[in-house]
Amino acid sequence: MTAVTPLPVCVLGLGLIGGSLVRAAARRGRTAFGYNRSDAGAAAARADGFDASTDLEAVLRRAAAQHALIVLATPVDTLDALLPTIARLAPDCVLTDVVSVKEPVAGAVARLHPGARYVGGHPMAGTSQSGWAATDPALFDDAMWMVSTEDGADPDVWLDVATLARDCGAQVVPAANDAHDRAVAAISHLPHLTANATAAVGAGESGLALRLAAGSFRDGTRVAGTAPALQRAMLEANRIALLNTLSETIDRLVAARDDLRDSGSVAIIVDDGHRARTAYEEMAATPAPPIVDVEPGEDGWAAQMRRQAHLGHTWQR
Amino acid sequence: MTAVTPLPVCVLGLGLIGGSLVRAAARRGRTAFGYNRSDAGAAAARADGFDASTDLEAVLRRAAAQHALIVLATPVDTLDALLPTIARLAPDCVLTDVVSVKEPVAGAVARLHPGARYVGGHPMAGTSQSGWAATDPALFDDAMWMVSTEDGADPDVWLDVATLARDCGAQVVPAANDAHDRAVAAISHLPHLTANATAAVGAGESGLALRLAAGSFRDGTRVAGTAPALQRAMLEANRIALLNTLSETIDRLVAARDDLRDSGSVAIIVDDGHRARTAYEEMAATPAPPIVDVEPGEDGWAAQMRRQAHLGHTWQR
């Protein structure tokens, strides 16, 4: 099974997520170091006492020498450039990523680093801030961290990645890549589109409207404040799943408009939405039960873990 | 101009807004008393040391005897029953309301209490909680409080209502009823519809989706947690303005879907939304400049106040 001594952690990209990951791993006593493309980001990390460099090749050679776990924490559109370099300089390192879509990343890894010891991941944490200045070692505390759990996954690699998530304070949610991408389209990417539309309509109404805007507008449009390039990279990488969930949303809003126009009622959309929000609040208020009776590497372990995760359980070892 | 001694405040309906108003007015040293339909609500207010009764006629007779300022703080669909009783028992009292739409309330007052000394209002404050238990004397601190500022408004009544808003800690936003109703359709009622649609789509996707839901879903669907009856009363009372703003939102989402499908891009909706959110954040971070050079009762005072409010100024006397 997994190594007794946890692997050093090598993070590529020291933005909000990658930088927080370095801090969280270090908080737990793990060796962590990183690469950042910009001088400013790397210098900011070094100023806070962390080991950061802008020399990608040197960082990857060190990762290879130390058998580090490499974490891809750069935007999805940078992976095509990074992966061949990793394949060349650190081919045997365990590899994961924290990108918000999983099928496109798995596809890029299969194409550009086909022998990779790779298991993807996605921590469900973030703010509308970005960059090293926004990093926080507690960002992942009690967050959900999806770890890709496909049939045929290498259980040792899976355990290395899941253990990193646990060491960062998160709970592990095992899932298949396609199910993950559909889920985040609905609960993460769609809320960006509705927030952006709501913000634009509100601001377009009048100066009076923005002056009167209070809690429902403030909270409902918060994620529209995320840097546009980050929003676009995230949403456009999940195009197919997002198209489906956006179409369903449009259908619901059109039905609500027809009901409001024809009968003066918004009962259906309000009742459906309130029931859904209540279910979410109840789930969020209840500690997730642990995944039990399955060990990585056993027959059918991946399917068994996914089944329990679909019922709301998390891996908490 | 307005009386030197502030009027006692008589609040009809001791839910989140009405109850908080009693507490805020009392905090400022004003005499405040209230009516609540349910025994439980009135008893909860009395248990906290406030003067509350379930006897509507007795409360209104007291308001008439004390020349109190009466505040309608019940759902919009109760006004048709309340207004004739007010007209009968306290016809000369200054009257305002805190209902989230202004044209329907003004219409009901004109119909059922035509001689009323009425100026409407709408404090932009609230939570997804309801009832006396959720009341807070600081609910209105620094909130925006729209005060209806129509041509021909009685300046003494206007000042009584605006002074109540100031005494509760709010800033006064003078506006016409129709402009207010369009504005709140965009920045308050529309966010309810998008929150409800987003919640329903997210919860319908899978148990995995709700388990992975994090900040963007939590904040983007918060107001879907408001009691359905309160959401329906608020939204359905503003049907025409809400239909317009909902249609614009649907158009934006349909355009985003077409762009995403045809070119793989969400640039337009993200850029528009980010620009709007940035404008909102800048406005929210900057203290509102005061309305100047106009006194209620001067020639053209209402139009002058509305003009300044449209530029983002508030009445802060």
XYZ file of C-alpha atoms in Angstrom:
634
model
C 0.000 0.000 0.000
C 1.096 3.607 0.349
C 4.518 4.653 1.608
C 4.786 5.097 5.349
C 6.711 8.335 4.935
C 4.437 10.764 3.088
C 5.818 11.983 -0.207
C 7.177 15.513 -0.513
C 4.689 17.745 -2.328
C 5.661 19.680 -5.445
C 3.024 22.211 -6.498
C 3.068 23.760 -9.971
C 1.239 27.090 -9.789
C 1.073 29.093 -6.571
C -2.250 30.886 -6.987
C -5.112 30.714 -4.506
C -5.475 26.931 -4.654
C -1.880 25.848 -5.293
C -0.439 28.321 -2.807
C -2.952 27.354 -0.143
C -2.078 23.713 -0.802
C 1.629 24.393 -0.148
C 0.709 26.145 3.105
C -1.737 23.428 4.196
C 0.731 20.604 3.474
C 3.494 22.460 5.316
C 1.153 23.070 8.271
C 0.790 19.288 8.486
C 4.577 18.878 8.538
C 5.028 17.716 4.964
C 7.858 18.943 2.799
C 6.327 21.224 0.176
C 7.864 23.284 -2.596
C 6.568 24.949 -5.679
C 6.950 26.511 -9.074
C 5.272 29.702 -10.207
C 5.512 31.246 -13.654
C 5.562 34.842 -12.475
C 8.439 36.310 -10.487
C 5.983 38.243 -8.340
C 4.079 35.145 -7.205
C 7.219 33.159 -6.445
C 8.760 36.106 -4.594
C 5.607 36.576 -2.522
C 5.717 32.891 -1.528
C 9.413 33.122 -0.621
C 8.745 36.286 1.406
C 6.314 34.203 3.485
C 9.032 31.587 4.065
C 8.035 29.057 1.429
C 10.238 27.292 -1.076
C 9.253 28.655 -4.487
C 11.024 29.040 -7.818
C 10.314 30.240 -11.347
C 12.669 27.589 -12.784
C 10.317 24.838 -13.909
C 13.010 22.394 -14.998
C 14.938 22.691 -11.746
C 11.756 22.207 -9.733
C 10.830 19.092 -11.731
C 14.346 17.618 -11.422
C 14.115 18.078 -7.675
C 10.667 16.442 -7.668
C 12.082 13.457 -9.548
C 15.059 13.133 -7.207
C 12.826 13.277 -4.109
C 10.001 11.107 -5.538
C 7.650 14.004 -4.845
C 3.922 14.000 -5.462
C 3.456 16.587 -8.232
C 0.289 18.712 -8.121
C -0.870 20.563 -11.236
C -2.412 23.800 -9.944
C -2.339 25.976 -13.040
C -5.260 26.897 -15.314
C -6.467 24.089 -17.549
C -5.240 25.825 -20.706
C -1.604 25.593 -19.542
C -1.550 21.810 -19.212
C -0.659 21.051 -22.822
C 2.584 22.930 -22.310
C 3.380 21.538 -18.858
C 2.659 17.832 -19.269
C 5.383 16.965 -21.817
C 7.957 18.651 -19.588
C 6.809 16.612 -16.613
C 6.887 13.438 -18.735
C 10.461 14.246 -19.710
C 11.907 15.337 -16.354
C 9.815 13.590 -13.686
C 8.128 10.669 -15.430
C 7.840 8.381 -12.396
C 6.444 10.878 -9.900
C 2.925 10.412 -8.652
C 0.836 13.111 -10.352
C -2.436 14.773 -9.440
C -4.173 18.070 -10.225
C -6.619 20.492 -8.637
C -8.314 21.656 -11.824
C -12.084 22.121 -11.730
C -12.813 19.671 -14.556
C -11.628 16.101 -14.639
C -12.324 14.513 -18.049
C -10.361 17.127 -20.044
C -7.386 16.842 -17.679
C -7.452 13.047 -17.749
C -7.549 13.249 -21.541
C -4.571 15.600 -21.669
C -2.565 13.366 -19.338
C -3.383 10.278 -21.416
C -2.266 12.105 -24.559
C 0.844 13.903 -23.345
C 2.139 11.790 -20.448
C 0.659 8.381 -21.179
C 2.664 6.457 -18.599
C 1.817 8.853 -15.787
C 1.059 7.542 -12.311
C -1.887 9.935 -12.275
C -5.045 10.243 -10.195
C -6.904 13.545 -10.556
C -8.521 15.581 -7.832
C -10.598 18.679 -7.212
C -10.821 20.481 -3.866
C -14.183 22.262 -3.551
C -12.795 25.428 -2.045
C -12.120 28.904 -3.277
C -13.027 32.519 -2.991
C -13.471 35.243 -5.583
C -9.878 36.314 -4.779
C -6.841 35.006 -6.586
C -3.047 34.947 -6.298
C -0.603 34.184 -3.492
C -1.864 37.096 -1.364
C -5.218 35.301 -1.019
C -3.746 31.939 0.052
C -4.777 30.412 3.364
C -3.492 27.200 5.015
C -7.031 26.604 6.336
C -8.696 26.968 2.925
C -9.407 23.228 2.664
C -10.392 22.562 6.283
C -13.583 20.465 6.165
C -13.905 21.097 2.437
C -14.866 18.289 0.080
C -11.994 17.116 -2.150
C -13.046 14.960 -5.071
C -10.470 12.256 -5.857
C -10.871 10.578 -9.228
C -11.920 6.975 -8.602
C -12.159 5.215 -11.947
C -12.255 1.468 -12.419
C -8.653 0.414 -12.897
C -7.159 3.253 -10.863
C -3.834 2.403 -9.197
C -4.752 2.038 -5.500
C -1.306 3.160 -4.304
C -1.482 6.355 -6.352
C -5.069 6.867 -5.222
C -3.992 6.585 -1.576
C -1.147 9.065 -2.067
C -3.570 11.613 -3.525
C -6.340 10.963 -1.003
C -3.842 11.225 1.848
C -2.693 14.622 0.555
C -6.315 15.809 0.604
C -6.709 14.544 4.171
C -3.433 16.166 5.218
C -4.765 19.474 3.882
C -7.785 19.142 6.180
C -10.331 18.030 3.585
C -12.682 15.062 3.312
C -12.292 12.827 0.264
C -15.200 12.345 -2.145
C -14.456 9.455 -4.530
C -16.130 9.901 -7.924
C -15.822 9.072 -11.595
C -14.572 11.878 -13.808
C -17.735 12.199 -15.884
C -20.011 12.247 -12.836
C -17.784 14.898 -11.265
C -17.891 17.096 -14.330
C -21.688 16.933 -14.507
C -21.948 17.660 -10.786
C -19.680 20.714 -10.833
C -21.428 22.037 -13.926
C -24.601 22.115 -11.826
C -23.294 23.351 -8.484
C -20.282 25.453 -9.435
C -20.209 26.488 -13.083
C -23.913 27.178 -13.527
C -23.941 29.474 -10.450
C -21.277 31.536 -12.218
C -23.539 32.013 -15.239
C -26.623 32.911 -13.190
C -24.540 35.256 -11.022
C -23.128 37.003 -14.076
C -26.536 37.334 -15.728
C -28.118 38.638 -12.520
C -25.321 41.141 -11.990
C -25.562 42.451 -15.556
C -29.354 42.798 -15.434
C -29.225 44.545 -12.048
C -26.516 46.996 -13.015
C -28.210 47.687 -16.323
C -31.501 48.663 -14.714
C -30.506 51.995 -13.150
C -28.147 53.642 -10.692
C -31.086 53.456 -8.301
C -31.098 49.665 -8.585
C -27.455 49.273 -7.576
C -27.965 51.718 -4.707
C -30.910 49.648 -3.432
C -29.087 46.326 -3.894
C -28.855 44.422 -0.616
C -28.233 40.869 0.556
C -29.942 38.900 -2.193
C -27.990 40.733 -4.909
C -24.744 40.794 -2.935
C -24.716 37.040 -2.285
C -26.361 36.036 -5.546
C -23.736 37.803 -7.675
C -20.625 37.260 -5.525
C -18.862 34.817 -7.846
C -19.259 37.214 -10.778
C -16.410 39.062 -9.055
C -13.946 36.253 -9.861
C -11.345 37.258 -12.457
C -12.953 36.813 -15.918
C -10.029 34.786 -17.293
C -10.345 32.279 -14.434
C -14.107 32.034 -14.862
C -13.785 31.507 -18.612
C -11.067 28.846 -18.308
C -13.140 26.929 -15.766
C -16.502 27.140 -17.526
C -15.318 26.661 -21.098
C -13.361 23.533 -20.140
C -16.633 21.939 -19.020
C -18.620 22.905 -22.080
C -20.777 19.834 -22.687
C -21.895 19.339 -19.101
C -22.451 23.059 -18.682
C -24.569 23.237 -21.842
C -26.858 20.571 -20.425
C -27.273 22.170 -17.027
C -27.669 25.650 -18.513
C -30.397 24.390 -20.841
C -32.267 22.898 -17.909
C -31.983 26.212 -16.058
C -33.279 28.160 -19.034
C -36.200 25.735 -19.309
C -37.066 26.295 -15.638
C -36.886 30.081 -15.969
C -38.979 30.068 -19.145
C -41.603 27.929 -17.408
C -41.563 30.356 -14.478
C -42.026 33.305 -16.829
C -44.957 31.611 -18.537
C -46.568 30.772 -15.184
C -46.076 34.313 -13.907
C -47.476 35.835 -17.092
C -50.415 33.463 -17.470
C -51.487 32.796 -13.903
C -49.554 35.330 -11.808
C -47.873 32.508 -9.884
C -44.263 31.575 -9.164
C -45.298 28.653 -6.966
C -43.510 25.907 -8.903
C -40.066 27.475 -9.152
C -40.204 28.746 -5.559
C -41.381 25.433 -4.120
C -38.818 23.431 -6.130
C -36.029 25.815 -5.207
C -36.920 25.962 -1.531
C -37.093 22.173 -1.292
C -33.674 21.897 -2.965
C -32.094 24.545 -0.755
C -33.530 22.856 2.342
C -32.058 19.504 1.251
C -28.692 21.203 0.742
C -28.797 22.919 4.135
C -29.662 19.655 5.845
C -26.817 17.870 4.097
C -24.374 20.684 4.912
C -25.428 20.692 8.570
C -24.943 16.935 9.008
C -21.436 15.450 9.273
C -20.805 13.191 6.288
C -20.836 9.511 7.295
C -17.540 7.746 6.549
C -17.041 5.318 3.704
C -16.701 1.893 5.311
C -15.934 -1.741 4.473
C -13.763 -1.067 1.458
C -9.984 -0.822 1.035
C -8.245 0.571 -2.058
C -7.033 -2.361 -4.121
C -9.736 -4.841 -3.111
C -11.893 -6.314 -5.840
C -14.340 -3.667 -7.023
C -13.062 -1.074 -4.556
C -13.492 1.903 -6.915
C -17.124 1.115 -7.729
C -17.870 0.470 -4.066
C -16.363 3.818 -3.040
C -18.251 5.693 -5.762
C -21.495 4.054 -4.660
C -21.049 5.195 -1.068
C -19.996 8.687 -2.189
C -23.198 9.002 -4.236
C -25.103 8.430 -0.992
C -23.180 11.310 0.595
C -20.408 9.404 2.385
C -16.795 10.608 2.374
C -13.453 8.868 2.838
C -12.100 10.082 6.165
C -9.075 7.906 6.903
C -42.494 71.163 8.789
C -42.286 67.996 10.862
C -43.209 67.854 14.534
C -40.366 68.541 16.957
C -41.375 65.617 19.156
C -41.122 62.461 17.052
C -44.371 60.559 16.654
C -44.889 57.304 18.539
C -44.523 54.342 16.194
C -47.281 51.763 15.773
C -46.163 48.703 13.816
C -48.717 46.273 12.361
C -46.995 42.897 11.946
C -44.076 41.858 14.138
C -42.156 39.581 11.784
C -38.524 40.049 10.828
C -38.961 43.562 9.417
C -41.783 44.903 11.612
C -40.318 43.444 14.788
C -36.850 44.756 14.003
C -38.415 48.152 13.337
C -40.020 48.205 16.817
C -36.663 47.315 18.337
C -34.732 49.860 16.263
C -37.181 52.686 17.039
C -37.117 51.820 20.744
C -33.308 51.739 20.706
C -33.458 55.338 19.489
C -35.754 56.273 22.396
C -38.987 56.439 20.447
C -42.227 55.061 21.847
C -43.047 51.958 19.823
C -45.850 49.436 20.082
C -47.245 46.806 17.815
C -49.924 44.433 16.666
C -49.353 40.852 15.611
C -51.969 38.437 14.331
C -50.563 35.363 16.027
C -50.499 34.923 19.790
C -47.058 33.342 19.552
C -45.482 36.341 17.822
C -47.042 38.887 20.181
C -46.092 36.806 23.216
C -42.492 36.506 21.991
C -42.307 40.295 21.621
C -43.774 40.835 25.097
C -41.326 38.314 26.560
C -38.537 40.524 25.206
C -40.074 43.535 26.941
C -41.936 45.083 23.999
C -45.492 46.368 23.892
C -47.385 43.988 21.611
C -51.000 42.933 21.278
C -53.180 40.707 19.122
C -56.101 43.148 19.465
C -55.982 45.126 16.220
C -58.813 47.512 17.084
C -57.344 48.403 20.477
C -53.933 48.993 18.920
C -55.400 51.274 16.240
C -57.484 53.244 18.790
C -54.322 53.817 20.780
C -52.501 54.897 17.624
C -55.262 57.401 16.877
C -55.248 58.775 20.440
C -51.449 59.194 20.412
C -51.202 60.461 16.810
C -48.831 57.587 16.120
C -47.078 56.904 12.834
C -48.594 53.618 11.647
C -46.317 51.196 9.806
C -47.802 48.414 7.679
C -45.406 45.490 8.074
C -47.578 42.555 7.040
C -47.482 40.639 3.734
C -48.932 42.526 0.780
C -51.896 40.162 0.494
C -53.180 41.215 3.937
C -53.510 44.914 3.118
C -56.996 44.735 1.625
C -58.275 43.550 4.984
C -56.222 45.948 7.115
C -56.643 49.251 5.309
C -60.411 49.736 5.810
C -59.942 49.103 9.542
C -57.192 51.719 9.697
C -59.386 54.146 7.729
C -62.167 53.596 10.238
C -60.240 53.689 13.526
C -57.143 55.817 12.870
C -57.929 57.862 9.763
C -55.706 60.851 10.583
C -52.545 58.993 11.526
C -49.516 59.303 9.314
C -49.218 55.973 7.468
C -46.304 54.196 5.849
C -45.407 50.614 4.949
C -42.341 48.414 4.551
C -43.680 46.189 1.792
C -41.277 45.240 -0.996
C -43.419 46.684 -3.805
C -44.707 50.223 -3.902
C -47.192 50.682 -6.756
C -49.568 47.923 -5.584
C -49.526 49.256 -2.020
C -50.088 52.841 -3.150
C -53.000 51.577 -5.260
C -54.528 49.707 -2.328
C -54.208 52.762 -0.085
C -55.817 55.009 -2.725
C -58.681 52.534 -3.065
C -59.333 51.592 0.551
C -58.137 54.588 2.585
C -58.314 57.418 0.082
C -57.764 60.242 2.560
C -54.689 58.649 4.092
C -51.688 60.761 5.044
C -49.554 58.082 3.385
C -45.993 57.936 2.120
C -44.672 54.432 1.369
C -41.282 53.045 2.157
C -39.093 49.974 1.704
C -36.066 49.169 3.857
C -33.548 47.108 1.868
C -32.735 44.710 4.668
C -33.616 41.156 5.461
C -32.331 37.670 5.901
C -33.732 34.312 4.873
C -35.074 34.000 8.443
C -38.515 35.163 9.505
C -40.547 35.819 12.637
C -39.897 37.660 15.902
C -37.058 35.314 16.876
C -35.037 36.650 13.930
C -35.563 40.352 14.755
C -32.556 42.575 15.322
C -32.484 46.252 16.366
C -29.416 46.711 14.136
C -31.051 45.183 11.045
C -31.374 48.575 9.325
C -28.024 50.072 10.331
C -26.517 51.600 7.186
C -29.167 49.909 5.055
C -30.855 51.790 2.246
C -34.493 52.685 2.962
C -36.491 53.782 -0.075
C -39.030 56.478 0.778
C -41.685 57.078 -1.852
C -41.088 60.528 -3.335
C -43.832 61.230 -5.842
C -44.690 64.656 -7.219
C -47.373 66.017 -4.925
C -46.246 64.089 -1.843
C -47.049 65.810 1.452
C -43.647 67.080 2.662
C -44.597 66.819 6.353
C -45.643 63.201 5.978
C -42.538 62.525 3.907
C -40.345 63.952 6.671
C -42.091 61.857 9.336
C -41.418 58.694 7.329
C -37.862 59.627 6.347
C -37.072 60.520 9.958
C -38.289 57.093 11.096
C -35.913 55.477 8.590
C -33.036 57.606 9.891
C -33.954 56.815 13.506
C -33.741 53.125 12.621
C -30.171 53.652 11.403
C -30.843 53.643 7.661
C -30.072 56.048 4.831
C -33.025 57.384 2.862
C -33.268 56.762 -0.888
C -36.008 58.955 -2.411
C -37.604 57.350 -5.466
C -40.803 57.153 -7.470
C -42.906 54.066 -6.922
C -42.592 52.734 -10.476
C -38.809 53.221 -10.582
C -38.526 51.454 -7.228
C -40.573 48.502 -8.398
C -38.446 48.093 -11.531
C -35.260 48.385 -9.487
C -36.225 45.780 -6.889
C -37.435 43.428 -9.619
C -33.860 43.488 -10.925
C -31.831 43.431 -7.716
C -34.093 41.593 -5.280
C -36.872 39.608 -6.949
C -34.893 38.300 -9.929
C -32.134 36.966 -7.615
C -34.830 34.900 -5.920
C -35.789 33.291 -9.232
C -32.204 32.571 -10.289
C -31.412 31.235 -6.805
C -34.426 28.924 -6.898
C -33.638 27.673 -10.401
C -29.974 27.101 -9.514
C -30.886 25.255 -6.322
C -33.367 23.002 -8.115
C -30.949 22.161 -10.937
C -28.114 21.465 -8.490
C -30.160 19.244 -6.200
C -31.674 17.438 -9.175
C -28.279 16.480 -10.614
C -27.173 13.892 -8.040
C -26.425 13.345 -4.378
C -22.804 13.767 -5.428
C -23.549 17.291 -6.648
C -25.001 18.467 -3.316
C -22.073 16.852 -1.487
C -19.594 18.754 -3.663
C -21.519 22.039 -3.413
C -19.340 24.787 -1.947
C -19.274 28.584 -1.807
C -20.700 29.437 -5.208
C -23.742 27.221 -4.659
C -24.133 28.173 -0.992
C -24.171 31.928 -1.649
C -25.901 31.747 -5.016
C -28.894 29.845 -3.637
C -29.141 31.392 -0.153
C -32.365 33.317 -0.722
C -34.104 30.169 -1.975
C -34.193 29.301 1.740
C -36.693 32.081 2.451
C -40.163 30.770 3.351
C -41.986 30.015 0.062
C -45.109 31.968 1.050
C -43.037 35.101 1.683
C -41.148 34.692 -1.594
C -44.375 34.196 -3.545
C -46.143 37.184 -1.973
C -43.161 39.431 -2.737
C -42.501 38.268 -6.300
C -46.092 37.893 -7.461
C -46.950 41.407 -6.260
C -44.326 42.772 -8.657
C -45.406 40.732 -11.645
C -45.023 43.188 -14.518
C -41.594 44.501 -13.558
C -40.413 40.985 -12.747
C -41.606 39.651 -16.109
C -39.489 42.261 -17.867
C -36.347 41.631 -15.883
C -36.803 37.843 -16.055
C -37.163 38.010 -19.829
C -33.927 39.979 -20.098
C -32.191 37.393 -17.929
C -33.485 34.526 -20.064
C -32.273 36.348 -23.186
C -28.795 36.709 -21.691
C -28.637 33.049 -20.678
C -29.881 31.887 -24.087
C -27.239 34.022 -25.784
C -24.613 32.538 -23.464
C -25.785 29.019 -24.315
C -25.598 29.747 -28.035
C -22.102 31.239 -27.686
C -20.909 28.292 -25.627
C -22.345 25.764 -28.054
C -21.236 27.510 -31.250
C -17.866 28.980 -30.301
C -17.022 27.410 -26.938
C -16.906 30.855 -25.327
C -18.646 32.451 -22.344
C -16.709 35.697 -22.766
C -19.695 38.025 -23.183
C -21.732 36.950 -20.172
C -18.639 36.714 -17.944
C -17.266 40.101 -18.999
C -20.662 41.812 -18.636
C -21.276 40.197 -15.267
C -17.817 40.945 -13.925
C -18.063 44.596 -14.972
C -21.468 44.880 -13.269
C -20.305 43.195 -10.080
C -17.242 45.452 -9.976
C -19.463 48.543 -10.330
C -21.637 47.261 -7.487
C -18.655 46.557 -5.241
C -17.246 50.006 -5.883
C -20.586 51.620 -5.094
C -21.009 49.524 -1.946
C -17.497 50.386 -0.758
C -17.976 54.144 -1.180
C -20.074 56.132 1.320
C -23.123 57.538 -0.449
C -22.850 61.302 -0.940
C -25.660 63.244 0.759
C -28.566 64.819 -1.079
C -27.995 68.571 -0.871
C -29.629 71.889 -1.754
C -33.215 70.711 -1.500
C -35.756 70.884 1.330
C -39.042 68.939 1.380
C -41.821 71.331 0.400
C -39.765 73.580 -1.863
C -40.834 73.906 -5.465
C -39.904 70.734 -7.324
C -38.368 69.112 -4.222
C -39.543 65.592 -5.042
C -38.123 65.593 -8.572
C -34.873 67.130 -7.338
C -34.504 64.455 -4.652
C -35.239 61.651 -7.112
C -32.661 63.057 -9.527
C -29.940 63.040 -6.888
C -30.953 59.556 -5.709
C -30.596 58.240 -9.270
C -26.993 59.422 -9.139
C -26.467 57.391 -5.961
C -27.003 60.096 -3.323
C -29.002 59.448 -0.151
C -30.880 61.720 2.261
C -28.880 61.666 5.488
C -30.432 64.352 7.689
